[in-house]
Amino acid sequence: MRIIVCVKQVPATTEVKIDPINNTLIRDGLEAIMNPYDAHALEEGLRIASRLGGKVTTLSMGVPGVKEMLLDSLAVGAEEAVLLTDRKFAGADTLATSYALAAGIARIGDFGLIICGKQATDGDTAHVGPSIAEKLGIPHVTYVQKIEEITEDSLTCIRLTDDGTETVWVQLPAVITVVKTINTPRLPSISGLRKAQNAQVMAWGAADVSVDEEDIGIKGSATWVIKTFIPSFLTECKMLEGSAQGQARALVSELEQRGGIPW
Amino acid sequence: MIRMSSEYQDYLRDESRSTGHAEHIAFPVCEDDVREALGQAAGCRVTVQGARTGLAAGAVPRGGLILNLNKMNKILGLRYDDEKQCFLLRVQPGVLLSQVRRALHDLSFDISNWDEDAKTALSLLRKSGLWFFSPDPTETSATIGGMVACNASGARSFHYGPTRDYVEALRVVFSDTSVADLRRGREMVSSGQFSFQTDSGSIVSGTLPSLPLPQVKNASGYYLQEDMDLLDLFIGSEGTLGVITEVEIRLQPLPASIWGVTVFLPGTGEALGFVQDLRTELSPVAIELFDHRALQLLREQGHAGNLEDDHHTAVYAEFHGNAKEEVRNMVFRSGEIAVRHGAREERTWVATNYHDLERLYLFRHATPETVNSLIDRRRQRDPGITKLGTDMAVPDDELVAIVDLYNRGIKAEGLEAVMFGHIGDNHIHVNILPRSMDDYVRGRQLYHDWAREVIARGGTVSAEHGVGKMKVAMLRDMVGPKGVQMMRDVKRIFDPSGVLCMGNVFDEDVTVGEIS
């Protein structure tokens, strides 16, 4: 089975700094890493491929520098990596991104399963996995925390819901998005890094995949970023002094005054 | 000063898990508060505390006043030293290591009380790439004052050296409340003589003996060398000479590329061979061991992660450099060395970025944490037992013999134990995990036997945790009664009434005047 894992490069922190003048992310000094959720997706792909036989292809969209991250995916065991890179893809929102990725997947072809992380740590939308499935006209299962059984034709998995879990059977090919508890991603080995050092990442432009240029990049995006900002949380700290009992009383009284106690 | 009550019980303990007693506690926020508390406590015993992360009971009080410096937690300023070409950060002693790391990583400081020069230095720092403070004890909630008090180190000290090497200046309040400002290179000992002026204008002078140091990583007793810097005496003196109220630490440029690799070897002998070749052929900044018992404990306690069943012994090595290619090359070469000792390159774990390094660090920290939680559970059943954790280092050519000694002892006594830690420095922590009081008694005897053997082989009884109150007898074996007496005499110069951190480094001195 060919398994395609979609991976995104993100800054190595969740505490991004924003340039107050032009509202863009300040990326200086920040390492770029594979979205941590995608690392779990890749690990699951590698485990399934070793169990069922088959290979893992990683796919990403971004600037040419994203090749480095894709080489990392080869170092942990992916067999091939594809980067969609073209100025025409730039400025894409999740709609245009999933359209382009779906086109990339169609060109790779012959896939049995597509795995994505549940969301990226920089955008946090969780749109792209399900959107890819819609574009490809195949089913999807989100928030998968365990694959119970997988064959060439179907899989049974446990997915997280707001109030518990549910077991889902799905026909393949399908898209699944995974949560972190599904596995512990492996780190690259020295031999994996040696292999990756001499490996190639396939770079495809807009013309290499079958897309309508009106539907990719900023042109194909239904949303535009007007302003990016870190929400401000106004906090106030008041130290309560005295004995433990005195502090407990003072705390209750503070909470009462501020409407924090519902009785 | 606050009278001790049940609310402050936690301050009677530290990470050594031993408990003391005290009558009062004070939480000074500035140097004047420290002086006031010492003035009020005149004649009483005073135990100085930081975050109480120490493992040798140095912060466990023996009566009198606890002087807890946690609230002296401000980063006071920054300057650039043209001559040394580095930044120096001035901090209060209660500042945490994690606080320093965070501030340096984010380049974000509370500068509300900084002077203009410090603010200018900060602007320069922000344009000068990232800088770091290299000492890296596992516990990042340690205070800088505590780290200075025991001359703390960590994995990276293998290359960068201990805390001592990064202390440029100290302010110290003595038990008579006078204050000294000590700066590296300024207050020097010459032909055994030293002299300096305190803030009150009085001259403190005296004679310092010299005490031969073991030629290994060391944190055992006072640092007493010929023509030494007086500053170095206070580093590692475990609070017995004065109370540190300010520290200036030296920063270094953070290497652009940091990679870590964990290699799995098929046996102890192969692991030792790998370590020996690694340190002669390459320049790692850290070499850490996890023996087969440590890996087995992780499996049994559910912390195996991606550990495979047949992984026997693990060695972690870290490489720093300014070019990625150079660091990658060193990691690849470490793989070739490992293969010579029976490892397989495809079964190594490599971290090439901070995110992945954090995972390897978590794995490293999992061993002591698993040990502690296991012992805590056993203590609920049998409160008399504690973990018996060693902190001894030997010279390079004694590594194989000492590991063999440890392994034979554990086996002969039928004890449960794990070995991990700083094998690059021949500084392995053996943790004996008693299952019963009988295990504990035999384990303690074994530990003392090992200590004598380590001393005989030119090693040290404490390489990084300090002597505290737990290793006083071992230090006596190491430096002899004369050595202890020398240290007592030195203490008497700075703390004539003998009130500071009673019981640390050496036994309470009955020859010191009565304590009221």
mmCIF file with all atom_site columns, C-alpha atoms in Angstrom, chain A residues 12-13 15 17 29-34 36 43 47 68 72 184-194 197 242-245 247, chain B residues 7 102 105-106 130 259 261 263 305-306 324 328 331-336 345-356 359-360:
data_model
loop_
_atom_site.group_PDB
_atom_site.id
_atom_site.type_symbol
_atom_site.label_atom_id
_atom_site.label_alt_id
_atom_site.label_comp_id
_atom_site.label_asym_id
_atom_site.label_entity_id
_atom_site.label_seq_id
_atom_site.pdbx_PDB_ins_code
_atom_site.Cartn_x
_atom_site.Cartn_y
_atom_site.Cartn_z
_atom_site.occupancy
_atom_site.B_iso_or_equiv
_atom_site.pdbx_formal_charge
_atom_site.auth_seq_id
_atom_site.auth_comp_id
_atom_site.auth_asym_id
_atom_site.auth_atom_id
_atom_site.pdbx_PDB_model_num
ATOM 1  C CA . ALA A 1 12  ? 9.581  25.445 16.622 1.00 0.00 ? 12  ALA A CA 1
ATOM 2  C CA . THR A 1 13  ? 7.478  27.303 19.152 1.00 0.00 ? 13  THR A CA 1
ATOM 3  C CA . GLU A 1 15  ? 4.689  31.455 21.248 1.00 0.00 ? 15  GLU A CA 1
ATOM 4  C CA . LYS A 1 17  ? 6.101  36.918 17.961 1.00 0.00 ? 17  LYS A CA 1
ATOM 5  C CA . GLY A 1 29  ? 15.976 33.055 15.238 1.00 0.00 ? 29  GLY A CA 1
ATOM 6  C CA . LEU A 1 30  ? 13.190 30.495 15.209 1.00 0.00 ? 30  LEU A CA 1
ATOM 7  C CA . GLU A 1 31  ? 14.020 27.021 14.106 1.00 0.00 ? 31  GLU A CA 1
ATOM 8  C CA . ALA A 1 32  ? 11.645 25.482 11.604 1.00 0.00 ? 32  ALA A CA 1
ATOM 9  C CA . ILE A 1 33  ? 10.507 21.947 12.372 1.00 0.00 ? 33  ILE A CA 1
ATOM 10 C CA . MET A 1 34  ? 7.960  19.466 11.110 1.00 0.00 ? 34  MET A CA 1
ATOM 11 C CA . PRO A 1 36  ? 4.605  17.943 15.721 1.00 0.00 ? 36  PRO A CA 1
ATOM 12 C CA . GLU A 1 43  ? 5.253  7.550  12.367 1.00 0.00 ? 43  GLU A CA 1
ATOM 13 C CA . ARG A 1 47  ? 4.381  1.536  11.113 1.00 0.00 ? 47  ARG A CA 1
ATOM 14 C CA . GLU A 1 68  ? 15.170 20.284 4.469  1.00 0.00 ? 68  GLU A CA 1
ATOM 15 C CA . ASP A 1 72  ? 14.221 14.726 7.604  1.00 0.00 ? 72  ASP A CA 1
ATOM 16 C CA . THR A 1 184 ? 5.738  8.019  19.852 1.00 0.00 ? 184 THR A CA 1
ATOM 17 C CA . PRO A 1 185 ? 7.477  9.252  16.710 1.00 0.00 ? 185 PRO A CA 1
ATOM 18 C CA . ARG A 1 186 ? 10.896 7.786  16.069 1.00 0.00 ? 186 ARG A CA 1
ATOM 19 C CA . LEU A 1 187 ? 13.953 9.985  15.769 1.00 0.00 ? 187 LEU A CA 1
ATOM 20 C CA . PRO A 1 188 ? 16.177 9.648  12.713 1.00 0.00 ? 188 PRO A CA 1
ATOM 21 C CA . SER A 1 189 ? 19.087 7.241  12.961 1.00 0.00 ? 189 SER A CA 1
ATOM 22 C CA . ILE A 1 190 ? 22.610 7.923  11.774 1.00 0.00 ? 190 ILE A CA 1
ATOM 23 C CA . SER A 1 191 ? 22.109 5.564  8.842  1.00 0.00 ? 191 SER A CA 1
ATOM 24 C CA . GLY A 1 192 ? 18.812 7.297  8.013  1.00 0.00 ? 192 GLY A CA 1
ATOM 25 C CA . LEU A 1 193 ? 20.569 10.660 7.994  1.00 0.00 ? 193 LEU A CA 1
ATOM 26 C CA . ARG A 1 194 ? 23.336 9.291  5.794  1.00 0.00 ? 194 ARG A CA 1
ATOM 27 C CA . GLN A 1 197 ? 22.059 13.258 2.736  1.00 0.00 ? 197 GLN A CA 1
ATOM 28 C CA . GLY A 1 242 ? -1.552 35.572 56.669 1.00 0.00 ? 242 GLY A CA 1
ATOM 29 C CA . SER A 1 243 ? -2.224 32.107 57.987 1.00 0.00 ? 243 SER A CA 1
ATOM 30 C CA . ALA A 1 244 ? -3.539 29.338 55.748 1.00 0.00 ? 244 ALA A CA 1
ATOM 31 C CA . GLN A 1 245 ? -7.044 29.768 57.179 1.00 0.00 ? 245 GLN A CA 1
ATOM 32 C CA . GLN A 1 247 ? -5.704 33.187 53.218 1.00 0.00 ? 247 GLN A CA 1
ATOM 33 C CA . GLU B 2 7   ? 2.838  25.852 57.264 1.00 0.00 ? 7   GLU B CA 1
ATOM 34 C CA . ARG B 2 102 ? 14.100 31.597 29.442 1.00 0.00 ? 102 ARG B CA 1
ATOM 35 C CA . HIS B 2 105 ? 16.189 32.478 24.898 1.00 0.00 ? 105 HIS B CA 1
ATOM 36 C CA . ASP B 2 106 ? 13.446 35.097 24.593 1.00 0.00 ? 106 ASP B CA 1
ATOM 37 C CA . LEU B 2 130 ? 21.845 34.018 21.207 1.00 0.00 ? 130 LEU B CA 1
ATOM 38 C CA . TRP B 2 259 ? 23.006 17.677 17.742 1.00 0.00 ? 259 TRP B CA 1
ATOM 39 C CA . VAL B 2 261 ? 22.828 11.074 19.486 1.00 0.00 ? 261 VAL B CA 1
ATOM 40 C CA . VAL B 2 263 ? 23.707 4.907  20.699 1.00 0.00 ? 263 VAL B CA 1
ATOM 41 C CA . GLY B 2 305 ? 9.148  5.156  24.701 1.00 0.00 ? 305 GLY B CA 1
ATOM 42 C CA . ASN B 2 306 ? 10.752 3.728  21.583 1.00 0.00 ? 306 ASN B CA 1
ATOM 43 C CA . LYS B 2 324 ? 25.785 22.129 10.610 1.00 0.00 ? 324 LYS B CA 1
ATOM 44 C CA . ARG B 2 328 ? 26.758 16.277 11.343 1.00 0.00 ? 328 ARG B CA 1
ATOM 45 C CA . VAL B 2 331 ? 27.697 12.569 14.715 1.00 0.00 ? 331 VAL B CA 1
ATOM 46 C CA . PHE B 2 332 ? 28.446 10.381 11.694 1.00 0.00 ? 332 PHE B CA 1
ATOM 47 C CA . ARG B 2 333 ? 31.935 9.677  13.002 1.00 0.00 ? 333 ARG B CA 1
ATOM 48 C CA . SER B 2 334 ? 30.494 8.796  16.418 1.00 0.00 ? 334 SER B CA 1
ATOM 49 C CA . GLY B 2 335 ? 28.361 6.252  14.541 1.00 0.00 ? 335 GLY B CA 1
ATOM 50 C CA . GLU B 2 336 ? 31.462 4.723  12.980 1.00 0.00 ? 336 GLU B CA 1
ATOM 51 C CA . GLU B 2 345 ? 23.851 2.873  13.034 1.00 0.00 ? 345 GLU B CA 1
ATOM 52 C CA . GLU B 2 346 ? 20.252 2.181  12.064 1.00 0.00 ? 346 GLU B CA 1
ATOM 53 C CA . ARG B 2 347 ? 19.408 1.740  15.731 1.00 0.00 ? 347 ARG B CA 1
ATOM 54 C CA . THR B 2 348 ? 20.597 5.141  16.924 1.00 0.00 ? 348 THR B CA 1
ATOM 55 C CA . TRP B 2 349 ? 18.446 8.124  17.885 1.00 0.00 ? 349 TRP B CA 1
ATOM 56 C CA . VAL B 2 350 ? 19.635 11.464 16.534 1.00 0.00 ? 350 VAL B CA 1
ATOM 57 C CA . ALA B 2 351 ? 18.276 14.891 17.454 1.00 0.00 ? 351 ALA B CA 1
ATOM 58 C CA . THR B 2 352 ? 19.088 17.587 14.937 1.00 0.00 ? 352 THR B CA 1
ATOM 59 C CA . ASN B 2 353 ? 16.956 20.394 16.365 1.00 0.00 ? 353 ASN B CA 1
ATOM 60 C CA . TYR B 2 354 ? 15.873 21.721 19.763 1.00 0.00 ? 354 TYR B CA 1
ATOM 61 C CA . HIS B 2 355 ? 12.507 20.062 19.566 1.00 0.00 ? 355 HIS B CA 1
ATOM 62 C CA . ASP B 2 356 ? 14.071 16.620 19.201 1.00 0.00 ? 356 ASP B CA 1
ATOM 63 C CA . ARG B 2 359 ? 12.926 14.503 23.649 1.00 0.00 ? 359 ARG B CA 1
ATOM 64 C CA . LEU B 2 360 ? 16.370 13.052 24.283 1.00 0.00 ? 360 LEU B CA 1
#
